[in-house]
PDB file of C-alpha atoms in Angstrom:
ATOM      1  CA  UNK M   1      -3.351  14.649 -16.578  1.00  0.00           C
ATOM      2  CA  UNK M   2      -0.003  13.587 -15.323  1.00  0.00           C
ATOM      3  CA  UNK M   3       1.230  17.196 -15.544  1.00  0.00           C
ATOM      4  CA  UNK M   4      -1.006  18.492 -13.125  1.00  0.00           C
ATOM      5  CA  UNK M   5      -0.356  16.057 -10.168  1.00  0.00           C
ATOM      6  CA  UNK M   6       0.163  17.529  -7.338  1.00  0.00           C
ATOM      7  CA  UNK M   7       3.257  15.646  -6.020  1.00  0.00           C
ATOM      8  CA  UNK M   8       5.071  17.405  -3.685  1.00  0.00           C
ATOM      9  CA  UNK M   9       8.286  17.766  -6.157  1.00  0.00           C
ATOM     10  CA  UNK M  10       8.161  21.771  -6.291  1.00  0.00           C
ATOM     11  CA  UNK M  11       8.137  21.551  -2.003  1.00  0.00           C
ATOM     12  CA  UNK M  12      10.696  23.775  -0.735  1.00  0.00           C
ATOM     13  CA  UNK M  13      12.217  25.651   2.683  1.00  0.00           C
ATOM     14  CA  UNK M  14      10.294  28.719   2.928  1.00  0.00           C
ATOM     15  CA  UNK M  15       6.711  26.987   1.631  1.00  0.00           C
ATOM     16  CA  UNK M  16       4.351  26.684   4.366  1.00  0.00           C
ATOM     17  CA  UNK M  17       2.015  23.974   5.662  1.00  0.00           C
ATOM     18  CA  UNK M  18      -2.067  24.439   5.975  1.00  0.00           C
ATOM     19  CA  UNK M  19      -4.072  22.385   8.012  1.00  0.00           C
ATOM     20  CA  UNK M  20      -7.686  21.737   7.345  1.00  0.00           C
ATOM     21  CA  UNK M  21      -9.773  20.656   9.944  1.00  0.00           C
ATOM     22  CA  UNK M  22     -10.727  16.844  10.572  1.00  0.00           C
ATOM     23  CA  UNK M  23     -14.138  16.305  12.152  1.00  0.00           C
ATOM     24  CA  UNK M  24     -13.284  12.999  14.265  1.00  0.00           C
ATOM     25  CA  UNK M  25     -11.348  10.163  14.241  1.00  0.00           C
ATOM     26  CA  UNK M  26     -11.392   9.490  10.047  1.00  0.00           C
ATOM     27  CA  UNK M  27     -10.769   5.854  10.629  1.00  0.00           C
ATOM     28  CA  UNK M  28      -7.452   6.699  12.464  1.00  0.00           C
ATOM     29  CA  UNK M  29      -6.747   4.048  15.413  1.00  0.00           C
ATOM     30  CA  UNK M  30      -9.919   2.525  15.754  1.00  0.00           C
ATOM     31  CA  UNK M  31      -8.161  -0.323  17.924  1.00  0.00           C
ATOM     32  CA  UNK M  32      -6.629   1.853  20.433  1.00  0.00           C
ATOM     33  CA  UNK M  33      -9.621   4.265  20.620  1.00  0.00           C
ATOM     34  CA  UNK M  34     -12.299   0.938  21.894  1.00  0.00           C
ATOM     35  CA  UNK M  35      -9.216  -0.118  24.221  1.00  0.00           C
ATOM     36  CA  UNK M  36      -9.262   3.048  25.965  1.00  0.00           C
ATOM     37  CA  UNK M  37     -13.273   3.971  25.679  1.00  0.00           C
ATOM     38  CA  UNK M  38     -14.396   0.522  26.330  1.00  0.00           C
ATOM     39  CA  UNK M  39     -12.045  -1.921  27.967  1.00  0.00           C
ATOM     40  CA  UNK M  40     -10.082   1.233  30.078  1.00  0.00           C
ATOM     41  CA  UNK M  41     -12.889   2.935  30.366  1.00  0.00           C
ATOM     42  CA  UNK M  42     -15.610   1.120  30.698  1.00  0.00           C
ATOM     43  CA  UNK M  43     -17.530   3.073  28.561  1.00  0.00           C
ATOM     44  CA  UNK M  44     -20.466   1.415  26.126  1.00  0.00           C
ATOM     45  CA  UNK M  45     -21.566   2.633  22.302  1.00  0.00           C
ATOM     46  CA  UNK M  46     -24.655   4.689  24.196  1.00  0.00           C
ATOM     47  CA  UNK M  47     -22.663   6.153  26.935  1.00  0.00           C
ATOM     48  CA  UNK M  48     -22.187   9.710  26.417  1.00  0.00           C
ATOM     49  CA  UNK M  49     -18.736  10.744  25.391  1.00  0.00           C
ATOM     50  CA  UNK M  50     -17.503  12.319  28.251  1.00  0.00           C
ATOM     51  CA  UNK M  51     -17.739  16.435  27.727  1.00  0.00           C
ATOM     52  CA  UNK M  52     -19.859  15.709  24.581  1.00  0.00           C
ATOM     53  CA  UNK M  53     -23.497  15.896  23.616  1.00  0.00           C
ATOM     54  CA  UNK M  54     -22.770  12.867  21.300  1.00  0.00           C
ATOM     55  CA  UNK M  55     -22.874   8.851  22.907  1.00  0.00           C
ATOM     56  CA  UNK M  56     -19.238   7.170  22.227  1.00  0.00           C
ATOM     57  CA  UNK M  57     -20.948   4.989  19.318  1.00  0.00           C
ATOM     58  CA  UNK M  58     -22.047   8.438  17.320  1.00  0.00           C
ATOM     59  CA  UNK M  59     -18.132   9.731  18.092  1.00  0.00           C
ATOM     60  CA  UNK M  60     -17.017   6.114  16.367  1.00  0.00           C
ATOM     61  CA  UNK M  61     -19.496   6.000  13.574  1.00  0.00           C
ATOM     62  CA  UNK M  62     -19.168   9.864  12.063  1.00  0.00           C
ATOM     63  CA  UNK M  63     -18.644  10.146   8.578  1.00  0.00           C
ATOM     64  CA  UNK M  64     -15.096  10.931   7.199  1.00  0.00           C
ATOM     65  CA  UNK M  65     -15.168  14.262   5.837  1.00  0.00           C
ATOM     66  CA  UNK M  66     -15.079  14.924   1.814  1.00  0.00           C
ATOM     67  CA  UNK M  67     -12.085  17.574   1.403  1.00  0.00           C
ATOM     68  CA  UNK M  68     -11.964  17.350  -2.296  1.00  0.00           C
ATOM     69  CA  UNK M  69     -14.916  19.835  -3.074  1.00  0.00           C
ATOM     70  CA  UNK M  70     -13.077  22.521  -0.989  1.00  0.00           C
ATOM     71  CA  UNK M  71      -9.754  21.400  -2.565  1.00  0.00           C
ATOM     72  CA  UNK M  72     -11.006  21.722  -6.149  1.00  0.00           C
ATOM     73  CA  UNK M  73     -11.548  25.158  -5.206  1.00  0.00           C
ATOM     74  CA  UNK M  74      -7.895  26.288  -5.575  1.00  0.00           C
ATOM     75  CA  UNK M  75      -6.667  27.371  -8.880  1.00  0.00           C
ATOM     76  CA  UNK M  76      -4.441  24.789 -10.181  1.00  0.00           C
ATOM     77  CA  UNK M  77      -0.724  24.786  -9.242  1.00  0.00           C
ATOM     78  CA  UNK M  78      -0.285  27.150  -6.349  1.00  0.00           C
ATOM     79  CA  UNK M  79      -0.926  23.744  -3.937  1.00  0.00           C
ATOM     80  CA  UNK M  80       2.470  22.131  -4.037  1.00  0.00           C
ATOM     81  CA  UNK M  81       1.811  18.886  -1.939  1.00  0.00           C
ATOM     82  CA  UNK M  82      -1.421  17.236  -0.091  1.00  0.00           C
ATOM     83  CA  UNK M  83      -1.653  14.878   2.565  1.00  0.00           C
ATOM     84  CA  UNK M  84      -4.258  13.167   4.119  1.00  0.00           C
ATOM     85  CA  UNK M  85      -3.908  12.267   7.570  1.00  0.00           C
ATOM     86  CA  UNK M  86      -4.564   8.911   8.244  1.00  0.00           C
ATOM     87  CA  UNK M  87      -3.214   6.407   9.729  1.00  0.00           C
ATOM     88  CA  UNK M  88       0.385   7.068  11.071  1.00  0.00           C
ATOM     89  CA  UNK M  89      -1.355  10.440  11.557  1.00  0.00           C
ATOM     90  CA  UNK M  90       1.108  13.631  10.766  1.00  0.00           C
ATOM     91  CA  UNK M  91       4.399  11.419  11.550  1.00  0.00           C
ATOM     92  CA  UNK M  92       4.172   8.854   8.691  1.00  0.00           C
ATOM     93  CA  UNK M  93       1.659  10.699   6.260  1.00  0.00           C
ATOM     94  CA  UNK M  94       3.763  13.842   5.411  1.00  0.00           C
ATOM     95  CA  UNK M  95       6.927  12.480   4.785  1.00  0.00           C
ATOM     96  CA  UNK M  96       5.250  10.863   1.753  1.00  0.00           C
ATOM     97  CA  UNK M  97       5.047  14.020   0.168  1.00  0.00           C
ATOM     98  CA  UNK M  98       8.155  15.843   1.315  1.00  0.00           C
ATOM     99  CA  UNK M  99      11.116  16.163  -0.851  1.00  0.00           C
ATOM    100  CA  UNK M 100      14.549  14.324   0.956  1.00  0.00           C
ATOM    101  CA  UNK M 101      16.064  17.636   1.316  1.00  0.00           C
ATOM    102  CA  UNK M 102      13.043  19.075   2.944  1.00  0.00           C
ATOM    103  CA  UNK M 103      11.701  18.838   7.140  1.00  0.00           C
ATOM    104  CA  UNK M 104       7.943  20.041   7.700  1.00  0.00           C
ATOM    105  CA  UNK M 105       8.029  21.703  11.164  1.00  0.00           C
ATOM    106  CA  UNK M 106       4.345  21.591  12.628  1.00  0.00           C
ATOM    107  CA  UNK M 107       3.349  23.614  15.324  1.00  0.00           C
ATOM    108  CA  UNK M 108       0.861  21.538  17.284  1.00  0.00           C
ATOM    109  CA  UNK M 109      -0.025  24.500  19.629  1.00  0.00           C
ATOM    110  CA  UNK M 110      -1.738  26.264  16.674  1.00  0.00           C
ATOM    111  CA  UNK M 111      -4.956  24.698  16.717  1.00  0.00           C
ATOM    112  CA  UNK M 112      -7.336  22.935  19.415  1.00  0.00           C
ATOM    113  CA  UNK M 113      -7.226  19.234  19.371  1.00  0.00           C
ATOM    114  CA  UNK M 114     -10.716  18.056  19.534  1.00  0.00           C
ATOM    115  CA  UNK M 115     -12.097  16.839  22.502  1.00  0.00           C
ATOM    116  CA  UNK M 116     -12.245  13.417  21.523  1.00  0.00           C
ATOM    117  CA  UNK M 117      -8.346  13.040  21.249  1.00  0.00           C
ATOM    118  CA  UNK M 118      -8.087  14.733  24.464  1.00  0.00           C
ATOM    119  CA  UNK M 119      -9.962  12.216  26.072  1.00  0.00           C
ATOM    120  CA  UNK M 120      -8.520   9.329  24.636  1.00  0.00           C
ATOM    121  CA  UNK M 121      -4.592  10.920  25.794  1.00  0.00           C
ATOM    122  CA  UNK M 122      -5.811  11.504  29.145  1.00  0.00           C
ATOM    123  CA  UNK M 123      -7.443   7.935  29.873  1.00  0.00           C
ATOM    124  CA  UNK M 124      -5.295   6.066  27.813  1.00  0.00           C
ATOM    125  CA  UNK M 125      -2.306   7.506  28.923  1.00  0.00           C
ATOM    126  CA  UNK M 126      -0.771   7.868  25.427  1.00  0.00           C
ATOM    127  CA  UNK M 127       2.351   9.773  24.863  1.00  0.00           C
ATOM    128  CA  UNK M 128       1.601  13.057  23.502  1.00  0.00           C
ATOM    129  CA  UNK M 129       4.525  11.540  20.015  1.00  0.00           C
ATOM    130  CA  UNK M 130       2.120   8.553  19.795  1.00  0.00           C
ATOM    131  CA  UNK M 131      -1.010  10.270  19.735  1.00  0.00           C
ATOM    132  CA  UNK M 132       0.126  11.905  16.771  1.00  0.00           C
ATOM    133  CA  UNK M 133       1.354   8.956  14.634  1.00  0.00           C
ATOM    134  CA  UNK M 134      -2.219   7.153  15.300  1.00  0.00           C
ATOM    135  CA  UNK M 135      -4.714   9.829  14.965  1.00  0.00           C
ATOM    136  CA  UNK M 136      -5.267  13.293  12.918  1.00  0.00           C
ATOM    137  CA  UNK M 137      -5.270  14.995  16.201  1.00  0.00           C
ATOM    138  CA  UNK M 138      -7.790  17.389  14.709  1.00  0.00           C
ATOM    139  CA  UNK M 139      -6.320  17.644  10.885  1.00  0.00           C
ATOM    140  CA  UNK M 140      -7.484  15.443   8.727  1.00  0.00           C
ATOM    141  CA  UNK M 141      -5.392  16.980   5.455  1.00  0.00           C
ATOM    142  CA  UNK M 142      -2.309  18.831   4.823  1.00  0.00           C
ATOM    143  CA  UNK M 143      -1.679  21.563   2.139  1.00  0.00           C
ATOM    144  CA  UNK M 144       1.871  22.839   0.798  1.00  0.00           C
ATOM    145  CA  UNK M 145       1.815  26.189  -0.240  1.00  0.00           C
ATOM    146  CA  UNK M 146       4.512  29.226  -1.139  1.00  0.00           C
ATOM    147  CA  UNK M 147       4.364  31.583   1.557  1.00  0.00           C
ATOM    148  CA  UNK M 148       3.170  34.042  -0.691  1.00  0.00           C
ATOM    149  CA  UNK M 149      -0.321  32.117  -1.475  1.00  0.00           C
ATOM    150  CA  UNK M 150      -0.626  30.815   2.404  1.00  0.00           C
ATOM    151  CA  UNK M 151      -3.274  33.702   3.113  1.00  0.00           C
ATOM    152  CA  UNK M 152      -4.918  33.545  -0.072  1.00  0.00           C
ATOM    153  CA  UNK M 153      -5.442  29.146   0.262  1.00  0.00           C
ATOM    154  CA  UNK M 154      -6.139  29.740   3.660  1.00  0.00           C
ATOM    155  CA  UNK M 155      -9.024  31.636   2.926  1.00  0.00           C
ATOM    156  CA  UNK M 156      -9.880  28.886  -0.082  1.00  0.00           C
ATOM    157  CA  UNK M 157      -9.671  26.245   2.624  1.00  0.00           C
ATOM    158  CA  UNK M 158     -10.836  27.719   5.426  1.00  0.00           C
ATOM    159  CA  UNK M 159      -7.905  25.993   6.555  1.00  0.00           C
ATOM    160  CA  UNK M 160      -5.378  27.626   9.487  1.00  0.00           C
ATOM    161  CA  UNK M 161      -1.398  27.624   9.417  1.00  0.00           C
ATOM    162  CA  UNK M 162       0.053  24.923  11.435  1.00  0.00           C
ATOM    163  CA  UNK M 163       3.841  24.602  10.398  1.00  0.00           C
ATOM    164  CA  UNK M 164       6.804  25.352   7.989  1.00  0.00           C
ATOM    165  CA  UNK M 165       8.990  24.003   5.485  1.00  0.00           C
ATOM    166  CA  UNK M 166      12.824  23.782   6.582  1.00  0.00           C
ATOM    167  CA  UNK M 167      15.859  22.226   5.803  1.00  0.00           C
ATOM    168  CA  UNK M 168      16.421  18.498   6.673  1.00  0.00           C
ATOM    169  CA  UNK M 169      15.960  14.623   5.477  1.00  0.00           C
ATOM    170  CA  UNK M 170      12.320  14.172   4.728  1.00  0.00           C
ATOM    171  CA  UNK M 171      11.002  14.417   8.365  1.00  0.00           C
ATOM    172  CA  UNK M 172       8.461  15.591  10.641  1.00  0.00           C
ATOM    173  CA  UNK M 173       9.556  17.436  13.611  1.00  0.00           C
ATOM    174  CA  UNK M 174       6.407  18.387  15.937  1.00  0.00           C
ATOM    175  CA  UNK M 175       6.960  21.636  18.270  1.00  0.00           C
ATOM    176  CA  UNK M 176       4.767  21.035  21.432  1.00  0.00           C
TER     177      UNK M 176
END
């Protein structure tokens, strides 16, 4: 039903932004995660992950997590945009859904990046921007909700606040 798409058009300054948790990499940079575990280093798909009761090859293989049961979950209309974090990670995946009047601010101190993505920083030497354009960094999907509802969806979600709508041109500004 066309009239209940959830398409980001009712966004606004003052709405804020949920994150729900990702539970690995959810097909996000596959090429530069084996560059860094396996050519940098050295690592092989039984090796464990370093800091991790799982071997690298369990890490690579887990199963993208299903947020649509937990979605479906929250009466219709108070979620005013959703976006799932895939490839181009939080950088290229929320400006989809923003309105060009409209700047999500995320606060990447507000949650715990999984191990994994610390690992993959640290011996890959990625630059903290990057890291967030190719991977989740920890949330795999995005909610846009009034203010008002935030504790409420939260709750719904089991989701945690990680930014703000503001002002701008349709862009992502991360606070580190």
């Amino acid at each position: 039903d066309r009239t209940k798409i959830i398409d980001g058009s009712k966004i606004k300054p003052g709405d804020v932004v949920l994150g729900l948790a990702s539970n690995g990499l959810h097909t996000n940079g596959y090429s530069l995660a084996r560059k860094i575990l396996f050519d940098k280093m050295r690592l092989k798909p039984a090796s464990p992950l370093p800091g991790s009761p799982s071997p690298v090859g369990e890490e690579l293989l887990r199963a993208h997590k299903n947020y649509q049961p937990l979605l479906a979950r929250v009466p219709a209309g108070i979620i005013k945009g959703l976006a799932h974090i895939t490839g181009g990670g939080l950088i290229d995946n929320l400006p989809r859904i923003l309105p060009s009047n409209c700047d999500a601010v995320i606060e990447t101190k507000s949650w715990r990046v999984p191990g994994i993505f610390q690992i993959l920083q640290r011996n890959g030497n990625v630059d903290a921007q990057e890291m967030y354009q190719v991977f989740n960094m920890g949330m795999g999907m995005v909610a846009i909700v009034a203010e008002r509802n935030a504790r409420r969806v939260i709750s719904i979600l089991r989701g945690k606040l990680i930014g703000r709508i503001e002002h701008g041109t349709g862009k992502v500004q991360l606070k580190f």
